[in-house]
Amino acid sequence: QVQTVESGGGLVQAGGSLRLSCTVSGSILGIKSMDWYRQAPGKQRELVASIIAGGGTNYAESVKGRFTISRDNAKNTAYLQMNSLKAEDTAVYYCHTKTVILGGLQTSWGQGTQVTVSS
């Protein structure tokens, strides 16, 4: 069974920084991609950033230049470094992973971590 766990959320003032971590564990043969999504109250869940196996990254326009996604393959962990935070970044942040397991691919969501930016 594959498990995805996030950590690192919290309360920060506007202009501040936070780093989120996402670790995937279980009977994994490889990791295809690790993504960060967020969902603000009353809004749909949106993709924030993605990193694929080869290291390629993708960002939502709203976070380009402020957020950086990276990965430590040895630890099966992805990070989301969030700088110059704004009130509108307040949301629950979820990690989504796509892993290679015996027999195919497995997707997994974390439980979410709250990020609150005070203005």
PDB file of N, CA and C in Angstrom, residues 3-8 20-24 31 34-36 70-72 75-80 94-97 108-110:
ATOM      1  N   GLN A   3       1.463   5.234   0.712  1.00  0.00           N
ATOM      2  CA  GLN A   3       0.994   6.289   1.610  1.00  0.00           C
ATOM      3  C   GLN A   3       1.728   7.586   1.300  1.00  0.00           C
ATOM      4  N   THR A   4       0.966   8.672   1.249  1.00  0.00           N
ATOM      5  CA  THR A   4       1.523   9.997   0.990  1.00  0.00           C
ATOM      6  C   THR A   4       1.233  10.886   2.191  1.00  0.00           C
ATOM      7  N   VAL A   5       2.269  11.523   2.719  1.00  0.00           N
ATOM      8  CA  VAL A   5       2.121  12.324   3.935  1.00  0.00           C
ATOM      9  C   VAL A   5       2.786  13.683   3.733  1.00  0.00           C
ATOM     10  N   GLU A   6       2.029  14.757   4.041  1.00  0.00           N
ATOM     11  CA  GLU A   6       2.574  16.114   3.953  1.00  0.00           C
ATOM     12  C   GLU A   6       2.900  16.638   5.353  1.00  0.00           C
ATOM     13  N   SER A   7       3.764  17.633   5.383  1.00  0.00           N
ATOM     14  CA  SER A   7       4.050  18.345   6.621  1.00  0.00           C
ATOM     15  C   SER A   7       4.575  19.726   6.273  1.00  0.00           C
ATOM     16  N   GLY A   8       4.600  20.601   7.272  1.00  0.00           N
ATOM     17  CA  GLY A   8       5.239  21.900   7.092  1.00  0.00           C
ATOM     18  C   GLY A   8       4.320  23.092   6.997  1.00  0.00           C
ATOM     19  N   LEU A  20       6.963  23.209   2.520  1.00  0.00           N
ATOM     20  CA  LEU A  20       6.164  22.012   2.707  1.00  0.00           C
ATOM     21  C   LEU A  20       6.960  20.797   2.254  1.00  0.00           C
ATOM     22  N   SER A  21       6.709  19.679   2.924  1.00  0.00           N
ATOM     23  CA  SER A  21       7.343  18.417   2.552  1.00  0.00           C
ATOM     24  C   SER A  21       6.277  17.380   2.267  1.00  0.00           C
ATOM     25  N   CYS A  22       6.590  16.493   1.342  1.00  0.00           N
ATOM     26  CA  CYS A  22       5.684  15.403   0.983  1.00  0.00           C
ATOM     27  C   CYS A  22       6.518  14.148   0.817  1.00  0.00           C
ATOM     28  N   THR A  23       6.207  13.130   1.600  1.00  0.00           N
ATOM     29  CA  THR A  23       6.938  11.870   1.526  1.00  0.00           C
ATOM     30  C   THR A  23       5.988  10.741   1.154  1.00  0.00           C
ATOM     31  N   VAL A  24       6.405   9.956   0.191  1.00  0.00           N
ATOM     32  CA  VAL A  24       5.609   8.806  -0.225  1.00  0.00           C
ATOM     33  C   VAL A  24       6.352   7.535   0.210  1.00  0.00           C
ATOM     34  N   ILE A  31       8.877   6.534  -8.795  1.00  0.00           N
ATOM     35  CA  ILE A  31       7.931   7.638  -8.669  1.00  0.00           C
ATOM     36  C   ILE A  31       7.832   8.344 -10.014  1.00  0.00           C
ATOM     37  N   MET A  34       5.198  13.919  -8.614  1.00  0.00           N
ATOM     38  CA  MET A  34       4.721  14.396  -7.321  1.00  0.00           C
ATOM     39  C   MET A  34       4.197  15.799  -7.554  1.00  0.00           C
ATOM     40  N   ASP A  35       2.982  16.046  -7.098  1.00  0.00           N
ATOM     41  CA  ASP A  35       2.297  17.307  -7.370  1.00  0.00           C
ATOM     42  C   ASP A  35       1.813  17.932  -6.074  1.00  0.00           C
ATOM     43  N   TRP A  36       1.781  19.252  -6.068  1.00  0.00           N
ATOM     44  CA  TRP A  36       1.136  19.993  -4.985  1.00  0.00           C
ATOM     45  C   TRP A  36      -0.127  20.649  -5.524  1.00  0.00           C
ATOM     46  N   SER A  70      10.880  20.888  -5.569  1.00  0.00           N
ATOM     47  CA  SER A  70      12.104  20.106  -5.729  1.00  0.00           C
ATOM     48  C   SER A  70      11.869  18.711  -5.172  1.00  0.00           C
ATOM     49  N   ARG A  71      12.839  17.845  -5.400  1.00  0.00           N
ATOM     50  CA  ARG A  71      12.659  16.462  -4.983  1.00  0.00           C
ATOM     51  C   ARG A  71      13.968  15.866  -4.512  1.00  0.00           C
ATOM     52  N   ASP A  72      13.886  15.074  -3.461  1.00  0.00           N
ATOM     53  CA  ASP A  72      15.012  14.279  -2.977  1.00  0.00           C
ATOM     54  C   ASP A  72      14.653  12.827  -3.257  1.00  0.00           C
ATOM     55  N   LYS A  75      15.048  10.096  -0.617  1.00  0.00           N
ATOM     56  CA  LYS A  75      14.102  10.121   0.502  1.00  0.00           C
ATOM     57  C   LYS A  75      12.656   9.999   0.046  1.00  0.00           C
ATOM     58  N   ASN A  76      12.446   9.845  -1.270  1.00  0.00           N
ATOM     59  CA  ASN A  76      11.076   9.787  -1.811  1.00  0.00           C
ATOM     60  C   ASN A  76      10.256  10.976  -1.328  1.00  0.00           C
ATOM     61  N   THR A  77      10.887  12.126  -1.319  1.00  0.00           N
ATOM     62  CA  THR A  77      10.272  13.326  -0.751  1.00  0.00           C
ATOM     63  C   THR A  77      10.333  14.482  -1.739  1.00  0.00           C
ATOM     64  N   ALA A  78       9.231  15.205  -1.819  1.00  0.00           N
ATOM     65  CA  ALA A  78       9.174  16.437  -2.595  1.00  0.00           C
ATOM     66  C   ALA A  78       8.968  17.597  -1.641  1.00  0.00           C
ATOM     67  N   TYR A  79       9.488  18.737  -2.043  1.00  0.00           N
ATOM     68  CA  TYR A  79       9.383  19.943  -1.234  1.00  0.00           C
ATOM     69  C   TYR A  79       8.719  21.049  -2.052  1.00  0.00           C
ATOM     70  N   LEU A  80       8.015  21.905  -1.358  1.00  0.00           N
ATOM     71  CA  LEU A  80       7.483  23.108  -1.983  1.00  0.00           C
ATOM     72  C   LEU A  80       7.952  24.291  -1.150  1.00  0.00           C
ATOM     73  N   TYR A  94      -2.354  19.987  -0.615  1.00  0.00           N
ATOM     74  CA  TYR A  94      -2.369  18.534  -0.721  1.00  0.00           C
ATOM     75  C   TYR A  94      -1.251  18.074  -1.648  1.00  0.00           C
ATOM     76  N   CYS A  95      -0.644  16.966  -1.282  1.00  0.00           N
ATOM     77  CA  CYS A  95       0.340  16.333  -2.154  1.00  0.00           C
ATOM     78  C   CYS A  95      -0.326  15.153  -2.858  1.00  0.00           C
ATOM     79  N   HIS A  96      -0.046  15.031  -4.116  1.00  0.00           N
ATOM     80  CA  HIS A  96      -0.570  13.928  -4.941  1.00  0.00           C
ATOM     81  C   HIS A  96       0.615  13.236  -5.582  1.00  0.00           C
ATOM     82  N   THR A  97       0.669  11.925  -5.447  1.00  0.00           N
ATOM     83  CA  THR A  97       1.794  11.186  -6.012  1.00  0.00           C
ATOM     84  C   THR A  97       1.310  10.118  -6.975  1.00  0.00           C
ATOM     85  N   SER A 108      -1.934   8.484  -5.143  1.00  0.00           N
ATOM     86  CA  SER A 108      -2.206   8.618  -3.718  1.00  0.00           C
ATOM     87  C   SER A 108      -2.278  10.091  -3.334  1.00  0.00           C
ATOM     88  N   TRP A 109      -3.217  10.448  -2.474  1.00  0.00           N
ATOM     89  CA  TRP A 109      -3.344  11.794  -1.939  1.00  0.00           C
ATOM     90  C   TRP A 109      -2.927  11.800  -0.471  1.00  0.00           C
ATOM     91  N   GLY A 110      -2.283  12.887  -0.070  1.00  0.00           N
ATOM     92  CA  GLY A 110      -2.032  13.088   1.333  1.00  0.00           C
ATOM     93  C   GLY A 110      -3.256  13.656   2.020  1.00  0.00           C
TER      94      GLY A 110
END
